[in-house]
Coordinates of C-alpha atoms in Angstrom, one line a residue:
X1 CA 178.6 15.8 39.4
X2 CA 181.0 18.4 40.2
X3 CA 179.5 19.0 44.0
X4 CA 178.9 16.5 46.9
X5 CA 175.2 16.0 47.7
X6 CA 174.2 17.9 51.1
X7 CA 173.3 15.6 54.5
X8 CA 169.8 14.7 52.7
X9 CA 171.4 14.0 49.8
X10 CA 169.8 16.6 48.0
X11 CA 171.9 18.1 45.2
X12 CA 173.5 21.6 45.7
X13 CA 172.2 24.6 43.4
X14 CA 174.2 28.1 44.5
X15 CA 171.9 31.5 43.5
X16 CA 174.1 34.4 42.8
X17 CA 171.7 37.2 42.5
X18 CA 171.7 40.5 44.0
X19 CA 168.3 41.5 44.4
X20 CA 166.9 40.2 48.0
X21 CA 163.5 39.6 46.3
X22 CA 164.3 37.6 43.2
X23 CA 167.3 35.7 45.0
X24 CA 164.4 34.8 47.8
X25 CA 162.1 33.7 44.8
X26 CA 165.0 31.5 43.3
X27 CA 166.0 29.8 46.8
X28 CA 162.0 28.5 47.1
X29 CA 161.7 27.6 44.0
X30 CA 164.8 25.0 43.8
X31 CA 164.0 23.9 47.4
X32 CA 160.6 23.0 46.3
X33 CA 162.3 20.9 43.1
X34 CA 164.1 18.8 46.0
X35 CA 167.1 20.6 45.7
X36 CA 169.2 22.4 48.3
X37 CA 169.9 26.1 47.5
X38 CA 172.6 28.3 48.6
X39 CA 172.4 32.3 47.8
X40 CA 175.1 34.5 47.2
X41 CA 174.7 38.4 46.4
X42 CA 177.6 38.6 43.9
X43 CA 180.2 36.8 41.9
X44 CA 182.9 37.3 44.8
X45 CA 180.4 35.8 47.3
X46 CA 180.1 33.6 45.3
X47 CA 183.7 32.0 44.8
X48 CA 183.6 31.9 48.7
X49 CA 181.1 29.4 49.0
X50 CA 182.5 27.7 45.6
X51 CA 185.6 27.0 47.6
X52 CA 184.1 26.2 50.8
X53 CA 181.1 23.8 49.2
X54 CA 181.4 23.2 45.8
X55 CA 177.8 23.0 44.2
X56 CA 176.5 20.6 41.5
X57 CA 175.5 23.8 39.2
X58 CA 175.6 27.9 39.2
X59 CA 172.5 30.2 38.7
X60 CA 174.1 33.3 37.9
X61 CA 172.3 37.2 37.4
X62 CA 174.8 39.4 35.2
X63 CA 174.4 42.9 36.6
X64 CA 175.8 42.2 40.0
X65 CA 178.2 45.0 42.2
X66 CA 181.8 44.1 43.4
X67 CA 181.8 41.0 40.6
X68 CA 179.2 40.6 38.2
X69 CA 177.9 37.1 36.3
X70 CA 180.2 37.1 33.7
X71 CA 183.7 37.5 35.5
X72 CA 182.2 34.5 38.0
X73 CA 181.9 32.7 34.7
X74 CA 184.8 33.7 33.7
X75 CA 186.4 32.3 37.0
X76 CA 184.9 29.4 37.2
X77 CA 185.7 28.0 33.5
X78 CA 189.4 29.1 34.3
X79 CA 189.7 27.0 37.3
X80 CA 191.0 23.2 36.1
X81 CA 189.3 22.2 39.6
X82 CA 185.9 24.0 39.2
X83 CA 185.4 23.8 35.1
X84 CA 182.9 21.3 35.5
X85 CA 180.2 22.9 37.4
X86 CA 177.3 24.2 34.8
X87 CA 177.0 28.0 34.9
X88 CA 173.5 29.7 33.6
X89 CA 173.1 33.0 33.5
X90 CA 170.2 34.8 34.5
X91 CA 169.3 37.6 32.4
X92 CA 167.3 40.2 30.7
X93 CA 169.5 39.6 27.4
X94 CA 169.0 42.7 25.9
X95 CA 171.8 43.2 23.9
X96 CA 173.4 40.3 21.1
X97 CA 176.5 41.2 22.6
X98 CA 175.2 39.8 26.2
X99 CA 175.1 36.6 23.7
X100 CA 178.8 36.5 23.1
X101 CA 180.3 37.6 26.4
X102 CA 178.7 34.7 27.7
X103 CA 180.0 32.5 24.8
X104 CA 183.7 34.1 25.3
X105 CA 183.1 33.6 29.2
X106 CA 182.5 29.7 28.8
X107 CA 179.0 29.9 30.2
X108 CA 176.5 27.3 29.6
X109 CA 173.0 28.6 29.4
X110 CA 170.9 31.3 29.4
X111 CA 167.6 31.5 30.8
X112 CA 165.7 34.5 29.9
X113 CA 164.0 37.0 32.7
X114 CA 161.4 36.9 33.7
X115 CA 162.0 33.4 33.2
X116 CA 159.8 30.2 32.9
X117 CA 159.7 27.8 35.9
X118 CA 159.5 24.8 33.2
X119 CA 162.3 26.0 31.2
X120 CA 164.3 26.3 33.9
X121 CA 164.0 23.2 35.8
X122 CA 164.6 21.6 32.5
X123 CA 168.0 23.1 32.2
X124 CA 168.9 22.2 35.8
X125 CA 167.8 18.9 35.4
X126 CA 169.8 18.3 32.0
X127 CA 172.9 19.5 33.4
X128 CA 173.0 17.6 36.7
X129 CA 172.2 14.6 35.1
X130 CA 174.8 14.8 32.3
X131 CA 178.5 16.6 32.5
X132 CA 179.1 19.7 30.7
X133 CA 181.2 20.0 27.5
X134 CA 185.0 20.6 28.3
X135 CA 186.0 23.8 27.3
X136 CA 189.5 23.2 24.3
X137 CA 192.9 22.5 25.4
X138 CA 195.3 25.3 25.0
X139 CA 196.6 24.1 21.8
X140 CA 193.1 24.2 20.2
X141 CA 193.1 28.1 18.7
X142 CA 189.6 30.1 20.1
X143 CA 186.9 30.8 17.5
X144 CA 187.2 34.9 17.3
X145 CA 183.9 36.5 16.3
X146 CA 183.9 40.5 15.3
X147 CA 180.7 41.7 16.2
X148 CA 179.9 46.0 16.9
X149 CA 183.7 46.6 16.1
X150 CA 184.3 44.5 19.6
X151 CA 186.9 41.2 18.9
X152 CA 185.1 38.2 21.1
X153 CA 187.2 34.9 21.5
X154 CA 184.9 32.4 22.0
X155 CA 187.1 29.5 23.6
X156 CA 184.5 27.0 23.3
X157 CA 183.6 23.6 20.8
X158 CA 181.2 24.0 17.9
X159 CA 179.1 21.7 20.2
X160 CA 179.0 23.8 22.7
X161 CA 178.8 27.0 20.8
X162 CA 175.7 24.9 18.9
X163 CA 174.1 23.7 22.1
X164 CA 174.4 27.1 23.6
X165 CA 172.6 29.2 20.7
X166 CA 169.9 26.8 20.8
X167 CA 169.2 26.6 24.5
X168 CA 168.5 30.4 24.1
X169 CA 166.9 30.6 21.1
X170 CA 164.4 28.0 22.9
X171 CA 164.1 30.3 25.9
X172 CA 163.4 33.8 23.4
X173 CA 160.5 31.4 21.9
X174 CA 159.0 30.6 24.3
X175 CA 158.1 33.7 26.0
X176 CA 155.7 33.9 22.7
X177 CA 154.1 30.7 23.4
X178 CA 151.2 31.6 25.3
X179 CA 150.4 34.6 23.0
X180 CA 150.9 32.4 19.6
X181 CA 148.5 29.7 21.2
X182 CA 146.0 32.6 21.9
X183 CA 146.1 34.4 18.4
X184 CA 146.0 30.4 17.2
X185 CA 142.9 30.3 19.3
X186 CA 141.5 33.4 18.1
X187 CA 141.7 32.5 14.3
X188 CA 140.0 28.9 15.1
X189 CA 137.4 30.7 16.3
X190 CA 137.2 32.4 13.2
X191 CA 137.7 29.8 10.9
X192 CA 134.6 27.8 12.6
X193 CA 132.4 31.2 12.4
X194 CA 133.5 31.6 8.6
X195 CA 132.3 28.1 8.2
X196 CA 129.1 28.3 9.8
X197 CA 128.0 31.7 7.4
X198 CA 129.0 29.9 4.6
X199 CA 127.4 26.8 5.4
X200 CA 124.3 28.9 6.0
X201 CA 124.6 30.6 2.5
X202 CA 125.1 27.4 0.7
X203 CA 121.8 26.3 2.7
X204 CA 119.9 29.4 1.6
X205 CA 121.6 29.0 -1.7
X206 CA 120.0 25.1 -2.2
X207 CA 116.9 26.3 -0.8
X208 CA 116.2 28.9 -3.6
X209 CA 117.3 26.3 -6.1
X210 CA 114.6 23.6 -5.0
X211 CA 111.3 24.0 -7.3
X212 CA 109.8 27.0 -7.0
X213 CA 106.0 25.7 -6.3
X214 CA 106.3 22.3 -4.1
X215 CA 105.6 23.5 -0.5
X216 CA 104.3 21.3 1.9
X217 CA 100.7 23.0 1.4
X218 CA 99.1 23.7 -2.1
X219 CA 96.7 25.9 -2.3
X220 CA 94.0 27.8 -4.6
X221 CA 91.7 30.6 -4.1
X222 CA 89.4 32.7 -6.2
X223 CA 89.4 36.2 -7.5
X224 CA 87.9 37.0 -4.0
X225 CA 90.6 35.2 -1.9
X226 CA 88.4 32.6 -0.8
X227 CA 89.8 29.3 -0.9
X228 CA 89.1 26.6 -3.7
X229 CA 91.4 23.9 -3.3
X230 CA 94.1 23.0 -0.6
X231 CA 95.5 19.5 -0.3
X232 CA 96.4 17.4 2.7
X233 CA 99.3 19.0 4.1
X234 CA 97.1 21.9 5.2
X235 CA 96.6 19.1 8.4
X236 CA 99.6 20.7 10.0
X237 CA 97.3 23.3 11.2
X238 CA 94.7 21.1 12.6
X239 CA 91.9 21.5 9.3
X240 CA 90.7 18.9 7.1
X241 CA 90.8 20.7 3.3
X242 CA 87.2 20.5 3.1
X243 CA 86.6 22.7 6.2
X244 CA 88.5 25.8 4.6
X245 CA 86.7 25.4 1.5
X246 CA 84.9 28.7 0.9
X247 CA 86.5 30.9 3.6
X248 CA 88.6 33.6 3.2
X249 CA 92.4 33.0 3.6
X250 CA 92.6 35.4 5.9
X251 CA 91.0 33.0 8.9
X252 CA 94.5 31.3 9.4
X253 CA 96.4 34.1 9.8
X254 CA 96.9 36.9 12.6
X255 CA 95.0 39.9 11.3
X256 CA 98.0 42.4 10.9
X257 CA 100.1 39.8 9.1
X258 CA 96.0 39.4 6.4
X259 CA 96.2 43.2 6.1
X260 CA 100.0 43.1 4.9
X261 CA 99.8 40.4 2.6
X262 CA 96.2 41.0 1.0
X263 CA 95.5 43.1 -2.2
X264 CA 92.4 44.6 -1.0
X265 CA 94.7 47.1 1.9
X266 CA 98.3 46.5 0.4
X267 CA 97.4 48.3 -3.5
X268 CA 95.8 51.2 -2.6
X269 CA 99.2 52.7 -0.2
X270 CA 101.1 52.0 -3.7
X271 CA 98.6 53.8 -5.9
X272 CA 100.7 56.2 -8.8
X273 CA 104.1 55.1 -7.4
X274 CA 107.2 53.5 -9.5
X275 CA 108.2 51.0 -7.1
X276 CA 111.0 49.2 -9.4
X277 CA 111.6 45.7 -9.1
X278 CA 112.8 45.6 -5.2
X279 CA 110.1 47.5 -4.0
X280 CA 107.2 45.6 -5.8
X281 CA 104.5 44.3 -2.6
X282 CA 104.4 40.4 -2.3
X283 CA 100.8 39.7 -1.8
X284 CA 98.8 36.2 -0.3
X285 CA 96.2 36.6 -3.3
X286 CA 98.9 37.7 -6.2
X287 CA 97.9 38.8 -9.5
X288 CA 100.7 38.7 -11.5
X289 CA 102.5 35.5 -12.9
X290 CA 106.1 34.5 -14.3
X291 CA 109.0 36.8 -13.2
X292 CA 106.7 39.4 -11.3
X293 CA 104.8 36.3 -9.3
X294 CA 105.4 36.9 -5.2
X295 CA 108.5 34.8 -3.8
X296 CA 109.2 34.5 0.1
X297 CA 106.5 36.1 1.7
X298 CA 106.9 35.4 5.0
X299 CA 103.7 35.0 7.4
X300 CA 102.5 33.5 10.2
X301 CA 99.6 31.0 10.2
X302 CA 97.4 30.1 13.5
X303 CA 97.0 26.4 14.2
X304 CA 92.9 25.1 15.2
X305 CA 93.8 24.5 19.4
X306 CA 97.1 24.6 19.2
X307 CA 97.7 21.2 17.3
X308 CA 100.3 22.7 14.7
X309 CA 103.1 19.5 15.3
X310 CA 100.3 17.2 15.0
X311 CA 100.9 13.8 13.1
X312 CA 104.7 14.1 14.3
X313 CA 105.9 17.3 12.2
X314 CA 107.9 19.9 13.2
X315 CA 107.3 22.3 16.8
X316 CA 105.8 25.8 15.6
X317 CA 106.8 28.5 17.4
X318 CA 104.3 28.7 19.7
X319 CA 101.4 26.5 20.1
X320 CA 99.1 28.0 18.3
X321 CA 101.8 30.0 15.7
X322 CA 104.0 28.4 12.9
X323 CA 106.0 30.7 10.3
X324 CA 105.9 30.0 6.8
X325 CA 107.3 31.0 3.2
X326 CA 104.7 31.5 0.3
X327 CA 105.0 31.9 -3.0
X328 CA 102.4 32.5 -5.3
X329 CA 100.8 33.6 -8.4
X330 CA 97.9 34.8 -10.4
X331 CA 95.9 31.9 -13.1
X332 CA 93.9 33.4 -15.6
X333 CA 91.2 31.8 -17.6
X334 CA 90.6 30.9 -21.2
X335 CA 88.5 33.2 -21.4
X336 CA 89.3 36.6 -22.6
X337 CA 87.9 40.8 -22.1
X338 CA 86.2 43.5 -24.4
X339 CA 90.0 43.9 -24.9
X340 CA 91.6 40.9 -25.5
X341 CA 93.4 40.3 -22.3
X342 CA 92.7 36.7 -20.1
X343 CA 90.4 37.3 -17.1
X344 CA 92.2 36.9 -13.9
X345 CA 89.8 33.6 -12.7
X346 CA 92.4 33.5 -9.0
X347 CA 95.4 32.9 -7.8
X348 CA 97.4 29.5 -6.5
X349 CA 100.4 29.0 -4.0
X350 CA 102.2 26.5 -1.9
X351 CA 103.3 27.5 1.6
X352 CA 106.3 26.2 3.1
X353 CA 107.1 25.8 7.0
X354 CA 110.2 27.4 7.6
X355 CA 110.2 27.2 11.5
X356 CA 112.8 25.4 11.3
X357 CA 114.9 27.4 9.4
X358 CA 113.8 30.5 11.9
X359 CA 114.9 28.8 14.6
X360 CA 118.2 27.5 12.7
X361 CA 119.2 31.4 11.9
X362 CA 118.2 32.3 14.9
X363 CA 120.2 29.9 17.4
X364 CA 123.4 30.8 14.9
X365 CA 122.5 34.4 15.1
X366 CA 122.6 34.0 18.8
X367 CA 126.3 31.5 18.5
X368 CA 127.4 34.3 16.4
X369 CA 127.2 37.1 18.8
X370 CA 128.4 34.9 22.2
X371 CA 131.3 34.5 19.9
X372 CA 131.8 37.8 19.3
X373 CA 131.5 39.1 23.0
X374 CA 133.9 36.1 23.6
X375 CA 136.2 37.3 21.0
X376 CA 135.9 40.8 22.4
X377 CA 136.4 39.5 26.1
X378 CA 139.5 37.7 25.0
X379 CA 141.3 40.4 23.0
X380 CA 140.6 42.5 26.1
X381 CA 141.8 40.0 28.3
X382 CA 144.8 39.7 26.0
X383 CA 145.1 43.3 26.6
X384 CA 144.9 43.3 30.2
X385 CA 147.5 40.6 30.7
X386 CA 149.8 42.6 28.5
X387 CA 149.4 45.6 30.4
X388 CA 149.8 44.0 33.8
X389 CA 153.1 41.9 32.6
X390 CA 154.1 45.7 31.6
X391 CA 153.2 46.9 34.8
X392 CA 154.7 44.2 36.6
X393 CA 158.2 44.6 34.8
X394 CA 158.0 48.1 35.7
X395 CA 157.5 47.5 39.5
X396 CA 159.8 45.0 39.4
X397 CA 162.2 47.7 37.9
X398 CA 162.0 50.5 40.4
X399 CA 161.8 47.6 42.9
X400 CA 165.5 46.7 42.0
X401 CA 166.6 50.2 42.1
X402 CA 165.2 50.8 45.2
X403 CA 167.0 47.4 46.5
X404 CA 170.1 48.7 45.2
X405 CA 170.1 51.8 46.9
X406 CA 169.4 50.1 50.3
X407 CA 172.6 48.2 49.7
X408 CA 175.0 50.6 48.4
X409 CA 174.1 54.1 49.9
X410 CA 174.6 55.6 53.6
X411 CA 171.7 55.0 55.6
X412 CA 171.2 58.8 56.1
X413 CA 171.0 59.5 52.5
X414 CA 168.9 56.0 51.7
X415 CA 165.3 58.1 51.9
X416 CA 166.5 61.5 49.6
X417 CA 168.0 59.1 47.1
X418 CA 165.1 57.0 47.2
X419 CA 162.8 60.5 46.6
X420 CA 165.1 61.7 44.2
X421 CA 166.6 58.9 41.8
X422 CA 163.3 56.5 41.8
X423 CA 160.1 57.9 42.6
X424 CA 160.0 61.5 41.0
X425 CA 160.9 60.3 38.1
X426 CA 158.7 57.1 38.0
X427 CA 155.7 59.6 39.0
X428 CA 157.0 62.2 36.9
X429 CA 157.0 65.0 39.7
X430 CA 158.3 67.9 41.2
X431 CA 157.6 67.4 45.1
X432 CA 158.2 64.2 47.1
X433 CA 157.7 63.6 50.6
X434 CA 158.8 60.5 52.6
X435 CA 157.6 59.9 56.3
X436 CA 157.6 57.3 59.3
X437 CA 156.2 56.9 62.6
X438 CA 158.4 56.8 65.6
X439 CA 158.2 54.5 68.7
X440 CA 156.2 57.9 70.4
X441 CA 153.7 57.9 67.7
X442 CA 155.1 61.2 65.9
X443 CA 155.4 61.3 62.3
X444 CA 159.3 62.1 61.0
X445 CA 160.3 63.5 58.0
X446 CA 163.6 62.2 57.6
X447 CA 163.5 63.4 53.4
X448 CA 162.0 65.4 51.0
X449 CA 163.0 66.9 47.7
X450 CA 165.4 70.0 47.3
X451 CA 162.6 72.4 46.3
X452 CA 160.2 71.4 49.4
X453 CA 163.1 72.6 51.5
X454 CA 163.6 75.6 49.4
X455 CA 160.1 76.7 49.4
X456 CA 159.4 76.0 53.0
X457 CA 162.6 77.7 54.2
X458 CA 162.8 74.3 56.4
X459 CA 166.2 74.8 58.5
X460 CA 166.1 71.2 60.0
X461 CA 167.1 68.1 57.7
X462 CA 164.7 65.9 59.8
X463 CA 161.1 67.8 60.5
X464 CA 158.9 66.3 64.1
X465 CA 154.8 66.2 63.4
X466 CA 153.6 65.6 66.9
X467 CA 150.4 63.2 66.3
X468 CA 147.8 66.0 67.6
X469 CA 149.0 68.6 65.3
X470 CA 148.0 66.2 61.9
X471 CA 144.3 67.8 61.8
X472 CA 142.3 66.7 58.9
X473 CA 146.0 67.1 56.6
X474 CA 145.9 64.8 53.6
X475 CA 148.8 62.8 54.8
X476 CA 147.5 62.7 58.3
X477 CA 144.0 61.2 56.7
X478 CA 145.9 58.4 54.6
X479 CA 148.3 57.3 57.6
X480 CA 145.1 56.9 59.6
X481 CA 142.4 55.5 57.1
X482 CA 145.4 53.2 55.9
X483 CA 143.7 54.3 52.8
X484 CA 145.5 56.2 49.9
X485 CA 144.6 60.0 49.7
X486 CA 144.6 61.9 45.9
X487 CA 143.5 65.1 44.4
X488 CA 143.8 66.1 41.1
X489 CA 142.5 69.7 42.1
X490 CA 144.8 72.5 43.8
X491 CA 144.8 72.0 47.6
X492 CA 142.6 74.8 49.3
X493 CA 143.6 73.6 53.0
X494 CA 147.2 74.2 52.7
X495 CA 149.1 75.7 56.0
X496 CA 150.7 79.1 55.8
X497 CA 154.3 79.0 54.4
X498 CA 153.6 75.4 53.2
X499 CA 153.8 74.7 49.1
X500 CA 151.1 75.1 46.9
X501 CA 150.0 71.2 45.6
X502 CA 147.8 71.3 42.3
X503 CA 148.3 67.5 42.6
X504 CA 148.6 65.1 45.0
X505 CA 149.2 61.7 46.0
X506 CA 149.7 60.3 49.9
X507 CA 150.0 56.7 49.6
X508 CA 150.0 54.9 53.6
X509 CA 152.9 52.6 54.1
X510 CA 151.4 49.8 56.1
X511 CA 153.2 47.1 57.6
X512 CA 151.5 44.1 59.9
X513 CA 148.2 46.3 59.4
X514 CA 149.5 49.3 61.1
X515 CA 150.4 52.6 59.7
X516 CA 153.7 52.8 59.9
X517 CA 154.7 56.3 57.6
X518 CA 153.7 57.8 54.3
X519 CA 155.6 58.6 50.8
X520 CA 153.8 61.5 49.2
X521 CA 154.3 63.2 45.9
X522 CA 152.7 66.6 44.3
X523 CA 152.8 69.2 41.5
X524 CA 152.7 66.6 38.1
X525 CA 152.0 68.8 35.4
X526 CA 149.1 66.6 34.4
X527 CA 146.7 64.8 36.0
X528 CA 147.9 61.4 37.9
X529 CA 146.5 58.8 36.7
X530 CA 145.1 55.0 38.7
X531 CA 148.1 53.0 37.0
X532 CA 149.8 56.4 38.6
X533 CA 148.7 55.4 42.3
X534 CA 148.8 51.4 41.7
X535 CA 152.4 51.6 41.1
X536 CA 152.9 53.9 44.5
X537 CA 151.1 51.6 46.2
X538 CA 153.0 48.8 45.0
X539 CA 156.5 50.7 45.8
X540 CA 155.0 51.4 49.7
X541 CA 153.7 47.7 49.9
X542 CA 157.8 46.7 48.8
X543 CA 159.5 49.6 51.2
X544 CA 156.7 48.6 54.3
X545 CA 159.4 46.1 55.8

């Protein structure tokens, strides 16, 4: 290793990053690997503490002031004495070029922003525990690579070079790990609901196939639909044959389900009508034979005191209720009318319990929609992850920008530059506001945008609101209530000589749970919006200390 260890013998990691907040993240992450960490803001910084404690590896952003990522690269790989300390760089990587400049700068690694805690502890780990490649000797000629017109000598081994492409590749993919192993998810889900239809067609499909007329019950009745035969299996409903004999097959079913399956009431609501063959009525006591017989009437059949699972066979639906399939058809006698045709002597069927099968489509009807709702839920979830990461990147943006401006402009123009190069245009408006309380309690208005001033006809560049002359102002509420204030309606309290606001926002800056100032913005040409006032929030929450 290139450094010495520190009095703990942890290893050294130096964090060159210019953003407070990200360099703060960086530090507690590798002091939580074991490590010890030392911050820089830039590449100048830096080469200070590389001289004074050499570190066992470099975390590098790019975009830095006074010396960015790659001339610290660049300065490092140079030195014979400090060529051995790893160099990753920390970066958005949005360009291919950003891919070559590090190449020609002799960096080591890239890890991606926002970048993966695994990843990146895998890198560190990997380079302290072997050395880095040497970069050539001077007599070895640099690779030169032409890329956008721009010449890039890449002074490097094919090793290297290799080693390098490949690190990053592996950090592109696997930002696109979580949402591949979702959408993977997603179509599993799928797969096994595709499955389950088709194993329930197949099922239907076999089912039709059987032989048409062996049901679990087989039964006969006469012209009258009273019943003249019915074998054993009509047990399942608690009757012996012989105590059905001579009754009408309407005593074992519910009386709506004997009026919608019986001749008698079914014929006459069909009387003159072409029904064709799907609308044909399927009848208990049928009539007709061969192609025109009844197939799959459903019904339901009572049970004598709820016994219907007697003698071990399958749970009805109720007690008292099983459902069943019949099919049946008309048998006519030798003997034939005044005009030749065979008299119509009854009719026979076989019922078949098809509880089961109820029960069957209805638990998969019931898998089939939790699946969908958990589909939807996920794609939605999906979406809302996406959204917030978008959100997130966003804030994260303007919070950098804002960072930036504390550090590099004066502190009487910090506020104005803040109004006017970060939050108008993030919100999209044409008035901004920024206030603060003092140590007296007043609210100062040490900025606002060019137009407020104009409008007003404010003289001062810093305006005094003495506490007791807030009234019931929208600022004054939200610095108060610590609550945001937000209208999408023109203002109809608004002070003489003050500007007109169509559209408003007053977001409380709270620090320690005290209300501390206020950043307010006005006059968007359309309505603000909630991600509108989250990300205002969010900006007062990062300015509050």
């Amino acid at each position: 290793m290139m450094g010495e260890t520190d009095a703990e013998g942890r290893s050294r990691i130096l964090v060159v990053e210019d953003s407070p907040i990200q360099a703060e993240m960086l530090r507690r992450f590798i002091e939580q690997e074991g490590m010890a960490a030392l911050v820089a803001g830039n590449g100048a910084e830096a080469l200070a503490i590389v001289e004074e404690q050499p570190p066992d590896l470099i975390v590098t952003d790019i975009a830095m002031p006074v010396m960015d990522g790659f001339e610290l690269c660049r300065a490092i790989k140079e030195s014979e004495r400090w060529r051995p300390i790893p160099v990753i760089l920390l970066t958005s990587l949005s360009e291919p070029a950003d891919l070559l400049k590090g190449l020609a700068v002799g960096a080591d690694s890239y890890v991606i922003k926002p970048y993966d805690e695994e990843d990146l502890r895998a890198k560190i780990n990997t380079f302290l525990s072997q050395p880095v490649a040497e970069l050539p000797g001077k007599g070895v000629a640099p690779l030169e690579f032409d890329y956008g017109g721009e010449i890039y000598s890449l002074q490097a081994s094919q090793d290297k070079i290799l080693h390098f492409l490949i690190t990053t590749y592996e950090n592109a993919i696997h930002q696109n790990r979580s949402l591949l192993e979702a959408q993977v998810s997603l179509k599993e889900a799928k797969d096994r609901l595709d499955q389950k239809l088709l194993e329930l067609e197949e099922s239907e499909e076999r089912y039709r196939s059987v032989v048409e007329l062996v049901p679990d019950i087989i039964y006969r009745i006469d012209a009258a639909g009273h019943f003249t035969f019915l074998n054993d299996a009509v047990q399942i409903l608690g009757y012996e044959p012989d105590e059905l004999l001579g009754h009408h097959f309407s005593l074992l079913m519910l009386p709506a389900d004997a009026e919608s399956v019986s001749r008698s009431t079914v014929l006459p609501r069909f009387a003159g009508q072409q029904t064709g063959k799907e609308g044909v009525p399927l009848l208990f006591d049928e009539r007709r034979s061969g192609e025109r017989s009844t197939r799959g009437l459903e019904v339901r059949l009572l049970s004598r005191d709820g016994d219907s699972h007697r003698s071990g066979l399958v749970k009805s639906l109720s007690d008292e209720m099983i459902v069943v399939e019949i099919n049946s058809a008309g048998v006519y006698g030798p003997a034939r009318g005044q005009g030749g045709e065979q008299i119509f002597v009854g009719s026979v069927g076989a019922i078949r319990d098809i509880t089961k099968r109820k029960q069957a489509e209805g638990a998969l009807q019931k898998a089939y929609d939790e699946l969908e709702d958990k589909v939807r839920e996920r794609t939605a979830e999906l979406a809302a992850s996406n959204e917030a990461l978008q959100r997130s990147e966003h804030e994260l943006a303007i919070q950098n920008s804002i960072a930036e401006l504390f550090l590099t402009v004066a502190n009487h123009e910090i506020f104005g530059a803040v109004l006017n190069s970060v939050l108008l245009p993030a919100m999209a408006s044409r008035y901004g506001v920024f206030g603060y309380i003092d140590d007296r309690g007043d609210l100062i208005v040490p900025s606002m945008t060019r137009d407020v001033w104009e409008e007003c006809k404010v003289a001062e560049k810093e305006i005094v609101f003495p506490r007791h002359s807030w009234g019931d102002s929208a600022w004054g509420r939200a610095i108060t209530a610590k609550k945001t204030v937000f209208s999408n309606r023109p203002s109809t309290r608004v002070p003489e000589g003050h500007i007109a606001m169509n559209r408003y926002v007053f977001v409380p800056i709270v620090y320690q749970d005290e209300g501390t100032g206020y950043i307010g913005v006005a006059n968007r040409e359309d309505d603000y919006q909630e991600s509108d006032i989250r990300l205002l929030e969010a900006i007062a929450r990062y300015m509050a200390p």
